[in-house]
Amino acid sequence: MSEKEKMNQDATAEGTSVERVKETKAAKPKKDKAKAEKDKKPGFGKRLGRFFRELKAELKKVSWPTRADTLKKTGIVIVCVIVVGIIVWIFDGIASSVIDALLSLFGR
């Protein structure tokens, strides 16, 4: 017995005729069109409004630092930048002195 005959027997055993199965298959394109209309992108204004609503909701979830915490961390960053700047300045001076010594040693 072929698979089609088995499917037909199963459909008739369940009380469903082959015609109903065909009707169901024929009705699918109509549902696809309705689904396609639902899946259309909303307009620019609606998308922009949704973006700002979601942005506001996300910003409410943020744990904002206190003023004292912000000032403390800003001070730490400034001190670190100054320390790294001094270290780079020292190494630059040393490298410059070494290059000048080598150039004077080889007579350029």
PDB file of C-alpha atoms in Angstrom:
ATOM      1  CA  MET A   1       0.000   0.000   0.000  1.00  0.00           C
ATOM      2  CA  SER A   2       1.424   3.382  -0.938  1.00  0.00           C
ATOM      3  CA  GLU A   3       1.820   6.264   1.476  1.00  0.00           C
ATOM      4  CA  LYS A   4      -0.921   8.260  -0.223  1.00  0.00           C
ATOM      5  CA  GLU A   5      -3.389   5.397   0.260  1.00  0.00           C
ATOM      6  CA  LYS A   6      -2.392   5.177   3.928  1.00  0.00           C
ATOM      7  CA  MET A   7      -2.954   8.902   4.359  1.00  0.00           C
ATOM      8  CA  ASN A   8      -6.338   8.647   2.652  1.00  0.00           C
ATOM      9  CA  GLN A   9      -7.317   5.749   4.918  1.00  0.00           C
ATOM     10  CA  ASP A  10      -6.185   7.668   7.990  1.00  0.00           C
ATOM     11  CA  ALA A  11      -8.136  10.724   6.876  1.00  0.00           C
ATOM     12  CA  THR A  12     -11.316   8.704   6.245  1.00  0.00           C
ATOM     13  CA  ALA A  13     -10.875   6.779   9.510  1.00  0.00           C
ATOM     14  CA  GLU A  14     -10.810  10.067  11.405  1.00  0.00           C
ATOM     15  CA  GLY A  15     -13.935  11.196   9.636  1.00  0.00           C
ATOM     16  CA  THR A  16     -12.072  13.584   7.392  1.00  0.00           C
ATOM     17  CA  SER A  17     -12.427  13.286   3.688  1.00  0.00           C
ATOM     18  CA  VAL A  18      -9.720  13.925   1.161  1.00  0.00           C
ATOM     19  CA  GLU A  19     -11.671  16.944  -0.042  1.00  0.00           C
ATOM     20  CA  ARG A  20     -11.444  18.542   3.409  1.00  0.00           C
ATOM     21  CA  VAL A  21      -7.704  18.027   3.417  1.00  0.00           C
ATOM     22  CA  LYS A  22      -7.510  19.683   0.012  1.00  0.00           C
ATOM     23  CA  GLU A  23      -9.740  22.558   1.219  1.00  0.00           C
ATOM     24  CA  THR A  24      -7.462  23.095   4.181  1.00  0.00           C
ATOM     25  CA  LYS A  25      -4.457  23.236   1.891  1.00  0.00           C
ATOM     26  CA  ALA A  26      -6.260  25.699  -0.365  1.00  0.00           C
ATOM     27  CA  ALA A  27      -7.123  27.971   2.596  1.00  0.00           C
ATOM     28  CA  LYS A  28      -3.493  28.429   3.623  1.00  0.00           C
ATOM     29  CA  PRO A  29      -2.608  31.095   1.019  1.00  0.00           C
ATOM     30  CA  LYS A  30      -5.381  33.313   2.408  1.00  0.00           C
ATOM     31  CA  LYS A  31      -3.884  33.010   5.884  1.00  0.00           C
ATOM     32  CA  ASP A  32      -0.454  33.788   4.484  1.00  0.00           C
ATOM     33  CA  LYS A  33      -1.762  37.024   2.984  1.00  0.00           C
ATOM     34  CA  ALA A  34      -3.357  38.026   6.276  1.00  0.00           C
ATOM     35  CA  LYS A  35      -0.145  37.183   8.113  1.00  0.00           C
ATOM     36  CA  ALA A  36       1.877  39.205   5.609  1.00  0.00           C
ATOM     37  CA  GLU A  37      -0.316  42.242   6.270  1.00  0.00           C
ATOM     38  CA  LYS A  38       0.206  41.840  10.019  1.00  0.00           C
ATOM     39  CA  ASP A  39       3.972  41.519   9.538  1.00  0.00           C
ATOM     40  CA  LYS A  40       4.243  44.837   7.714  1.00  0.00           C
ATOM     41  CA  LYS A  41       6.539  47.306   9.410  1.00  0.00           C
ATOM     42  CA  PRO A  42       4.787  50.068  11.324  1.00  0.00           C
ATOM     43  CA  GLY A  43       5.362  53.627  10.213  1.00  0.00           C
ATOM     44  CA  PHE A  44       8.417  55.678  11.122  1.00  0.00           C
ATOM     45  CA  GLY A  45       6.576  57.633  13.814  1.00  0.00           C
ATOM     46  CA  LYS A  46       5.352  54.498  15.573  1.00  0.00           C
ATOM     47  CA  ARG A  47       8.795  52.904  15.471  1.00  0.00           C
ATOM     48  CA  LEU A  48      10.388  56.090  16.804  1.00  0.00           C
ATOM     49  CA  GLY A  49       7.812  56.294  19.602  1.00  0.00           C
ATOM     50  CA  ARG A  50       8.398  52.658  20.530  1.00  0.00           C
ATOM     51  CA  PHE A  51      12.161  53.282  20.555  1.00  0.00           C
ATOM     52  CA  PHE A  52      11.830  56.136  23.042  1.00  0.00           C
ATOM     53  CA  ARG A  53       9.425  54.163  25.261  1.00  0.00           C
ATOM     54  CA  GLU A  54      11.885  51.270  25.377  1.00  0.00           C
ATOM     55  CA  LEU A  55      14.756  53.702  25.977  1.00  0.00           C
ATOM     56  CA  LYS A  56      12.930  55.212  28.943  1.00  0.00           C
ATOM     57  CA  ALA A  57      12.203  51.754  30.370  1.00  0.00           C
ATOM     58  CA  GLU A  58      15.861  50.725  30.060  1.00  0.00           C
ATOM     59  CA  LEU A  59      17.099  53.942  31.665  1.00  0.00           C
ATOM     60  CA  LYS A  60      14.846  53.258  34.661  1.00  0.00           C
ATOM     61  CA  LYS A  61      16.704  49.954  35.140  1.00  0.00           C
ATOM     62  CA  VAL A  62      20.132  51.649  35.288  1.00  0.00           C
ATOM     63  CA  SER A  63      21.728  51.948  38.712  1.00  0.00           C
ATOM     64  CA  TRP A  64      23.109  55.487  38.655  1.00  0.00           C
ATOM     65  CA  PRO A  65      26.161  56.301  40.819  1.00  0.00           C
ATOM     66  CA  THR A  66      25.949  58.927  43.543  1.00  0.00           C
ATOM     67  CA  ARG A  67      27.618  62.303  43.173  1.00  0.00           C
ATOM     68  CA  ALA A  68      30.328  61.386  45.688  1.00  0.00           C
ATOM     69  CA  ASP A  69      31.033  58.103  43.898  1.00  0.00           C
ATOM     70  CA  THR A  70      31.300  59.901  40.547  1.00  0.00           C
ATOM     71  CA  LEU A  71      33.706  62.512  41.949  1.00  0.00           C
ATOM     72  CA  LYS A  72      35.837  59.808  43.589  1.00  0.00           C
ATOM     73  CA  LYS A  73      36.149  57.784  40.399  1.00  0.00           C
ATOM     74  CA  THR A  74      36.827  60.918  38.340  1.00  0.00           C
ATOM     75  CA  GLY A  75      39.658  61.840  40.702  1.00  0.00           C
ATOM     76  CA  ILE A  76      41.142  58.348  40.395  1.00  0.00           C
ATOM     77  CA  VAL A  77      41.075  58.588  36.597  1.00  0.00           C
ATOM     78  CA  ILE A  78      42.754  62.017  36.606  1.00  0.00           C
ATOM     79  CA  VAL A  79      45.508  60.813  38.978  1.00  0.00           C
ATOM     80  CA  CYS A  80      46.111  57.708  36.831  1.00  0.00           C
ATOM     81  CA  VAL A  81      46.363  59.807  33.660  1.00  0.00           C
ATOM     82  CA  ILE A  82      48.896  62.116  35.308  1.00  0.00           C
ATOM     83  CA  VAL A  83      50.985  59.180  36.609  1.00  0.00           C
ATOM     84  CA  VAL A  84      51.036  57.469  33.210  1.00  0.00           C
ATOM     85  CA  GLY A  85      51.917  60.799  31.557  1.00  0.00           C
ATOM     86  CA  ILE A  86      54.868  61.266  33.919  1.00  0.00           C
ATOM     87  CA  ILE A  87      56.079  57.707  33.257  1.00  0.00           C
ATOM     88  CA  VAL A  88      55.898  58.218  29.491  1.00  0.00           C
ATOM     89  CA  TRP A  89      57.689  61.584  29.844  1.00  0.00           C
ATOM     90  CA  ILE A  90      60.518  59.936  31.847  1.00  0.00           C
ATOM     91  CA  PHE A  91      60.951  57.085  29.353  1.00  0.00           C
ATOM     92  CA  ASP A  92      60.892  59.567  26.474  1.00  0.00           C
ATOM     93  CA  GLY A  93      63.643  61.599  28.136  1.00  0.00           C
ATOM     94  CA  ILE A  94      65.732  58.490  28.740  1.00  0.00           C
ATOM     95  CA  ALA A  95      65.250  57.279  25.149  1.00  0.00           C
ATOM     96  CA  SER A  96      66.116  60.726  23.800  1.00  0.00           C
ATOM     97  CA  SER A  97      69.298  60.856  25.904  1.00  0.00           C
ATOM     98  CA  VAL A  98      70.351  57.376  24.751  1.00  0.00           C
ATOM     99  CA  ILE A  99      69.795  58.264  21.097  1.00  0.00           C
ATOM    100  CA  ASP A 100      71.697  61.545  21.468  1.00  0.00           C
ATOM    101  CA  ALA A 101      74.604  59.688  23.165  1.00  0.00           C
ATOM    102  CA  LEU A 102      74.721  57.063  20.408  1.00  0.00           C
ATOM    103  CA  LEU A 103      74.627  59.691  17.665  1.00  0.00           C
ATOM    104  CA  SER A 104      77.424  61.728  19.287  1.00  0.00           C
ATOM    105  CA  LEU A 105      79.447  58.539  19.877  1.00  0.00           C
ATOM    106  CA  PHE A 106      79.340  57.522  16.209  1.00  0.00           C
ATOM    107  CA  GLY A 107      80.019  61.073  14.993  1.00  0.00           C
ATOM    108  CA  ARG A 108      76.953  62.102  13.112  1.00  0.00           C
TER     109      ARG A 108
END
